[in-house]
Short mmCIF file of C-alpha atoms in Angstrom, two decimals:
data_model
loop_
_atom_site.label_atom_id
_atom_site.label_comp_id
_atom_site.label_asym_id
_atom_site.label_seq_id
_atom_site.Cartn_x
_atom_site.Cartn_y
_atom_site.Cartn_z
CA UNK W 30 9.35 18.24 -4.49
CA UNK W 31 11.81 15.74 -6.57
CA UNK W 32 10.58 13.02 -8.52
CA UNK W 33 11.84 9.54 -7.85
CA UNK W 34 13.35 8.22 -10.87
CA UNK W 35 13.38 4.56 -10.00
CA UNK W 36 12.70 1.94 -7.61
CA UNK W 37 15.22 -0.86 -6.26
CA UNK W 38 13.24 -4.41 -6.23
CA UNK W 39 11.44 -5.03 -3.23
CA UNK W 40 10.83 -1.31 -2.91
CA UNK W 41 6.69 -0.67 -2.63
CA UNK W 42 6.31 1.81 -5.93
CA UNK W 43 2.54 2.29 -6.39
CA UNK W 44 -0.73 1.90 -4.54
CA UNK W 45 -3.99 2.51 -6.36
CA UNK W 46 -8.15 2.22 -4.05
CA UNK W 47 -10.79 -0.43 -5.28
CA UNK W 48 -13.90 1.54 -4.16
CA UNK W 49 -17.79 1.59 -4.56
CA UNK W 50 -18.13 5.54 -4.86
CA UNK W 51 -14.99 6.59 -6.99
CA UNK W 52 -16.03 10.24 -7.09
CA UNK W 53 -16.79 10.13 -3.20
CA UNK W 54 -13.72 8.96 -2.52
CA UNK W 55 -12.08 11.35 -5.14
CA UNK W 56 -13.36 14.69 -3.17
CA UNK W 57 -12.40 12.78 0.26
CA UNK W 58 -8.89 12.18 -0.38
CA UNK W 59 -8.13 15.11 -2.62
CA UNK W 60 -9.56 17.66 0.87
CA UNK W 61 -7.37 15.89 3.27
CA UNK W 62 -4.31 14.74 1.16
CA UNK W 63 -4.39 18.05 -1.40
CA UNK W 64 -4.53 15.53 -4.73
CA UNK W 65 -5.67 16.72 -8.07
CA UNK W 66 -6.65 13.63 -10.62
CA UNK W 67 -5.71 12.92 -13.74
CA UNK W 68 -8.53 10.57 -15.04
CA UNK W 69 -7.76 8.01 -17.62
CA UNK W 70 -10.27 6.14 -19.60
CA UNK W 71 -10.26 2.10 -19.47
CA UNK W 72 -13.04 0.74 -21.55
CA UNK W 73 -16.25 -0.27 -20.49
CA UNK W 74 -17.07 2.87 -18.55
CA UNK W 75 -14.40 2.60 -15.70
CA UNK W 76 -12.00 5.48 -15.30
CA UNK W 77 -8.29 5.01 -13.64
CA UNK W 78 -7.97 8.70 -11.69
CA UNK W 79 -4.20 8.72 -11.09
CA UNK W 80 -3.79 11.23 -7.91
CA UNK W 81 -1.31 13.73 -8.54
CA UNK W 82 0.19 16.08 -5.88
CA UNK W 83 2.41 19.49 -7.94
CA UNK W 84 2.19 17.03 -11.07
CA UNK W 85 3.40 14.07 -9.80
CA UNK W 86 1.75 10.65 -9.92
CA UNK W 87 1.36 9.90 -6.17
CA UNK W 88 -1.82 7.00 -6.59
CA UNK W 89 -4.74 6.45 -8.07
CA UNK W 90 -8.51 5.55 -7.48
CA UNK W 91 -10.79 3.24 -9.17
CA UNK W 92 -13.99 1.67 -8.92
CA UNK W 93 -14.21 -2.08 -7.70
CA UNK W 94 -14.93 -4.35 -10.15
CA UNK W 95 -18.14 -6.40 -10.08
CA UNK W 96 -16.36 -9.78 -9.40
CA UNK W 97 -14.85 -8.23 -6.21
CA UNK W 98 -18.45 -6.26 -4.73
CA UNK W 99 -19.97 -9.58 -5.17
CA UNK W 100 -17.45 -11.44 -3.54
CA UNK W 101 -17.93 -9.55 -0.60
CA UNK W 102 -14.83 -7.55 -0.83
CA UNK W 103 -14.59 -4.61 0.69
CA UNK W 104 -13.00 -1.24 -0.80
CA UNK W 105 -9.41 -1.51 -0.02
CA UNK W 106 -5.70 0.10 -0.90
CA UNK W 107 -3.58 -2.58 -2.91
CA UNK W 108 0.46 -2.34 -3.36
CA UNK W 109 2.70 -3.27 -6.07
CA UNK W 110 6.25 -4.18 -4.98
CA UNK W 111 8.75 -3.34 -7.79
CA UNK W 112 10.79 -6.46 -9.15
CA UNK W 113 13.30 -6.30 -12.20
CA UNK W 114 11.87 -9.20 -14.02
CA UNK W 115 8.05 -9.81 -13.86
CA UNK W 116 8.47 -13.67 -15.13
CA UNK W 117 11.12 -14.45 -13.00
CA UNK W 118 9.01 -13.17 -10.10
CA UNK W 119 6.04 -15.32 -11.21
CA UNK W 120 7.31 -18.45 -12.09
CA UNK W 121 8.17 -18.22 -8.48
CA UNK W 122 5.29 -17.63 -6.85
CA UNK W 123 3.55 -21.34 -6.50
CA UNK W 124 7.32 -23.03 -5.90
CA UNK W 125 7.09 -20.34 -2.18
CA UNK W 126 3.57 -21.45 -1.54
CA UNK W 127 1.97 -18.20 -2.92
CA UNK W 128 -0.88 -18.33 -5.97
CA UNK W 129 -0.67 -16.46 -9.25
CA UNK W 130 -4.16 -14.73 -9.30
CA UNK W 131 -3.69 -13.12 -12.34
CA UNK W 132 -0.83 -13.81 -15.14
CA UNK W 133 1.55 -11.35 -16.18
CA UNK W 134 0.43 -8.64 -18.23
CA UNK W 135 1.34 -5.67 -19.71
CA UNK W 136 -0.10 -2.35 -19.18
CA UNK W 137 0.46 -0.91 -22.23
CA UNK W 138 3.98 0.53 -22.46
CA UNK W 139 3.96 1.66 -18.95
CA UNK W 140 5.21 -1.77 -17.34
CA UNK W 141 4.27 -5.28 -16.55
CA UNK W 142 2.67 -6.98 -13.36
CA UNK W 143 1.48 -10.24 -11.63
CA UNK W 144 -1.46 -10.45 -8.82
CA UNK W 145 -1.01 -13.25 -6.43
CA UNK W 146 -1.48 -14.51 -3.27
CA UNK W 147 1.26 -14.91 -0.56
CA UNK W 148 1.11 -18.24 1.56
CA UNK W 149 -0.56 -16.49 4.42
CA UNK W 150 -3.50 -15.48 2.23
CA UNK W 151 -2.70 -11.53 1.43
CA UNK W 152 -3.10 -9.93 -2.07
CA UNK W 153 0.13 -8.43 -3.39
CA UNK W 154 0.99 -7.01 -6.76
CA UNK W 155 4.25 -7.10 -8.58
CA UNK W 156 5.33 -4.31 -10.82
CA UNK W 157 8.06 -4.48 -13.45
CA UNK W 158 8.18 -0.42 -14.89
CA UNK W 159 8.78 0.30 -18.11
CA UNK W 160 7.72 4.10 -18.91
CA UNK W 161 5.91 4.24 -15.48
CA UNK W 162 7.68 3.52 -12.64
CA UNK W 163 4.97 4.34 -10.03
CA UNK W 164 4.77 7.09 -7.55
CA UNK W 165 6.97 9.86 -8.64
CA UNK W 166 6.55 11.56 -5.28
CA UNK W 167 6.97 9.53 -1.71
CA UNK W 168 7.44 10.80 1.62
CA UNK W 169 5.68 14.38 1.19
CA UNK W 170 2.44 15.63 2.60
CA UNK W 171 0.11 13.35 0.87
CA UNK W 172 2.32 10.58 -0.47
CA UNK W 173 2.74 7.03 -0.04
CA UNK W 174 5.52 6.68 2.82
CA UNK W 175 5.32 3.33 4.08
CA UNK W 176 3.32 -0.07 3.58
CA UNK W 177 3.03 -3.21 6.06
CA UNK W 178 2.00 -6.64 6.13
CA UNK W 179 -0.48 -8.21 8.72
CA UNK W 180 -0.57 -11.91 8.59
CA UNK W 181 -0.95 -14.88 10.46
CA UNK W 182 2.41 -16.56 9.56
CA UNK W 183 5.32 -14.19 10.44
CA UNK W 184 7.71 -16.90 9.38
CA UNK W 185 5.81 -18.03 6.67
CA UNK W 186 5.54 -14.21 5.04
CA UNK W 187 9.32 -13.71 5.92
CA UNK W 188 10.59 -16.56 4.42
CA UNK W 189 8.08 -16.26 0.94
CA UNK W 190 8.95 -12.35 0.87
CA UNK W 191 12.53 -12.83 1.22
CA UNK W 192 13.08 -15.80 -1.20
CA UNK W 193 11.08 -14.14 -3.90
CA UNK W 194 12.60 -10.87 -3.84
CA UNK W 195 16.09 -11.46 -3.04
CA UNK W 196 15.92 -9.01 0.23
CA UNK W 197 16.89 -9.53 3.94
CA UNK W 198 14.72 -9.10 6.85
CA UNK W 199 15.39 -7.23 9.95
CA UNK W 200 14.03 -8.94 13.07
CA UNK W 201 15.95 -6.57 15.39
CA UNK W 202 13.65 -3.62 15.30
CA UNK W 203 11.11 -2.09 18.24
CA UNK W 204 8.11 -4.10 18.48
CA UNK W 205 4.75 -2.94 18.18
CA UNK W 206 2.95 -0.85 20.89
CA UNK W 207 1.41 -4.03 21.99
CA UNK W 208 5.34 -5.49 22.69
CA UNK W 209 4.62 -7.70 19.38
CA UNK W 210 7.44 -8.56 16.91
CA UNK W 211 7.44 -5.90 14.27
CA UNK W 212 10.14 -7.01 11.10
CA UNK W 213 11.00 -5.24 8.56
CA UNK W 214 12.20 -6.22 4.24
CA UNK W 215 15.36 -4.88 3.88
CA UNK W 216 16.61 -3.51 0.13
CA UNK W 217 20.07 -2.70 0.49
CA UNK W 218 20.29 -2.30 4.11
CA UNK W 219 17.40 0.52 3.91
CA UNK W 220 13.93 -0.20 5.54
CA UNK W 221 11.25 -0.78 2.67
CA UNK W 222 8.50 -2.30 4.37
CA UNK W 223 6.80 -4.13 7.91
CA UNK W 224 5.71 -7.16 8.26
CA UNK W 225 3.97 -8.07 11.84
CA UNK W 226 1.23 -10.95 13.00
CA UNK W 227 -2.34 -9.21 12.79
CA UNK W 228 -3.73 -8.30 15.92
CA UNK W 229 -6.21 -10.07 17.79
CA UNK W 230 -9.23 -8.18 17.86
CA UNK W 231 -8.70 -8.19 13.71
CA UNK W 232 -8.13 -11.71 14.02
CA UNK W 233 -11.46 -12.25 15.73
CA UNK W 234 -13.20 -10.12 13.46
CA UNK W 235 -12.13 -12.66 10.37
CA UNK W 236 -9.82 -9.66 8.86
CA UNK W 237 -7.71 -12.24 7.27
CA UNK W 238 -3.30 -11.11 6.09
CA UNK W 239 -3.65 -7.97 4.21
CA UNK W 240 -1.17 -4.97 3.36
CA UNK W 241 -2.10 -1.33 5.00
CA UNK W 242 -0.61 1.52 3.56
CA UNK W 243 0.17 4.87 5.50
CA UNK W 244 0.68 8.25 3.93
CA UNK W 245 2.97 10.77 4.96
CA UNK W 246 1.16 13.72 6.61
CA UNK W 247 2.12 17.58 8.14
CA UNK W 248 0.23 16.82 11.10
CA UNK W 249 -1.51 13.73 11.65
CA UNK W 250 -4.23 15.04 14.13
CA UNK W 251 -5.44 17.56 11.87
CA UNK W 252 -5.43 15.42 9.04
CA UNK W 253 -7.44 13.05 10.89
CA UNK W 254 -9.82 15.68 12.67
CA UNK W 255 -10.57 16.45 9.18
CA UNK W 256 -11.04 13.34 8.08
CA UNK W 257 -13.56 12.40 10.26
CA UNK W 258 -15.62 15.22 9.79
CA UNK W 259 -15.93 13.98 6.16
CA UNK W 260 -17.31 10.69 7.02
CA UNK W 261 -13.70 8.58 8.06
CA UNK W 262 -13.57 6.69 10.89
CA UNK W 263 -10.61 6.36 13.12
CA UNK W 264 -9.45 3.23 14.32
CA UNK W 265 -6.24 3.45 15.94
CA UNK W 266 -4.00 7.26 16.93
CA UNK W 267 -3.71 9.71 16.48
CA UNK W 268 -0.60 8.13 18.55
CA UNK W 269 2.58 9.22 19.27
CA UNK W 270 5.65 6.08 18.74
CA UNK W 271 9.05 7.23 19.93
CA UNK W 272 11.67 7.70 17.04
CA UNK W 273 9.00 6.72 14.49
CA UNK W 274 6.29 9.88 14.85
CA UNK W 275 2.08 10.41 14.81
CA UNK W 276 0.51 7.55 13.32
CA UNK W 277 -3.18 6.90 12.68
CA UNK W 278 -5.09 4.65 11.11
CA UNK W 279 -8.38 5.15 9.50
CA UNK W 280 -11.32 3.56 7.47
CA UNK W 281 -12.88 6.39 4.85
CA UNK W 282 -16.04 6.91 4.16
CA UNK W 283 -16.33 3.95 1.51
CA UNK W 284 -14.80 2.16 3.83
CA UNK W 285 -10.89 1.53 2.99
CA UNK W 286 -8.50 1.37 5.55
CA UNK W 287 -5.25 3.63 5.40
CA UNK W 288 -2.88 5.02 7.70
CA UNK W 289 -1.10 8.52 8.37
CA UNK W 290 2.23 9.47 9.53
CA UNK W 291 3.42 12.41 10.43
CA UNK W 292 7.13 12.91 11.30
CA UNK W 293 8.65 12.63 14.86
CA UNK W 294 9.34 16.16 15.82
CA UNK W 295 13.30 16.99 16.19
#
């Protein structure tokens, strides 16, 4: 599989899992997905496993931090969106109506980031490479392929999205299953991510605006037959969308939610 060399700003680049059982979710996603780890020490006992598919970085997996278990949080996938400056990006932030969560910092010589908040309440990371640029491998059996936003303020997310990252959005694509508006960011006229209002029975629940990430898959039933036989639990699919393929979305055994996606057969 080729590597990807680089990432265009706006693009999602990595994705790493908060979780309470690091090695349980380590043998979970390395018998559906295929991933081998790479684990790299971080001081004060906590390990960064970056998941690797032929060699190439494709995510990682760490355990939460105390702050966030204690909080309530549950385990969870994050993105980073790539930007070309990380201090242009966050002296941004607060003028959009998002919150800086974290200053920027650098990781070492492998890039730069930002954690904030986005006006509708999501977490979203910002990711300036340097020697890392991310996920060397998307779009393969295994490997990040697409990431959305569900939030409360379409218009709100849109319009903070858009402004901070210099990218169009593209309110002329199918809507959801449900007949809801489903946008899209736009980074040079390609596709890069969804944005759509969360449903209503998450809304209910108190799920408040979050990103979900889907990984590409061979075939999404399998992958998700076997996936609940190791303790996942499937929430939406497996599903067939027209033009788009099998989609499923799932909470693992820790319990972070992710989706598959398997393409549309030709």
């Amino acid at each position: 599989m080729p590597k990807v060399e680089s990432y265009k700003q706006g693009t999602p680049c990595w994705t790493d899992l908060s979780t309470t059982d690091q090695d349980g979710a380590k043998e979970f996603y390395s018998k559906i997905f295929g991933w081998e780890y790479q684990d790299i020490p971080m001081g004060d006992g906590q390990v960064y496993s970056i998941a690797q598919l032929d060699g190439s970085d494709a995510g990682a997996i760490f355990t939460q931090v105390a702050q966030e278990a204690e909080a309530g949080v549950p385990p969870h996938w994050k993105i980073y969106l790539a930007v070309d400056d990380i201090d242009a990006t966050a002296s941004k932030v607060s003028d959009l109506g998002g919150t800086v969560i974290a200053d920027e910092f650098d990781e070492d010589d492998s890039g730069r980031m930002v954690m904030a908040q986005d006006p509708t309440g999501a977490m979203i990371q910002f990711w300036q490479a340097k020697a890392n640029i991310g996920c060397e491998v998307r779009d393969e059996h295994g490997a990040l392929t697409w990431a959305e936003l569900l939030t409360s303020d379409l218009e709100g997310a849109e319009k903070f999205y858009s402004e901070l990252l210099g990218v169009d959005i593209d309110k002329d694509t199918m809507p959801t299953p449900e007949g809801d508006p489903y946008h899209m960011l736009m980074v040079d006229g390609m596709p890069a991510a969804g944005i759509m209002a969360s449903p209503p029975h998450l809304v209910e629940m108190g799920v408040p605006p979050h990103w979900e990430i889907y990984f590409r898959v061979d075939d999404a039933t399998a992958t998700t037959e076997t996936a609940t036989s190791l303790g996942a639990a499937v929430h939406f699919g497996p599903e067939v969308l027209p033009m788009v393929g099998t989609f499923a979305v799932m909470q693992d055994p820790q319990g972070a939610v992710f989706g598959v996606q398997q393409l549309p057969t030709i």
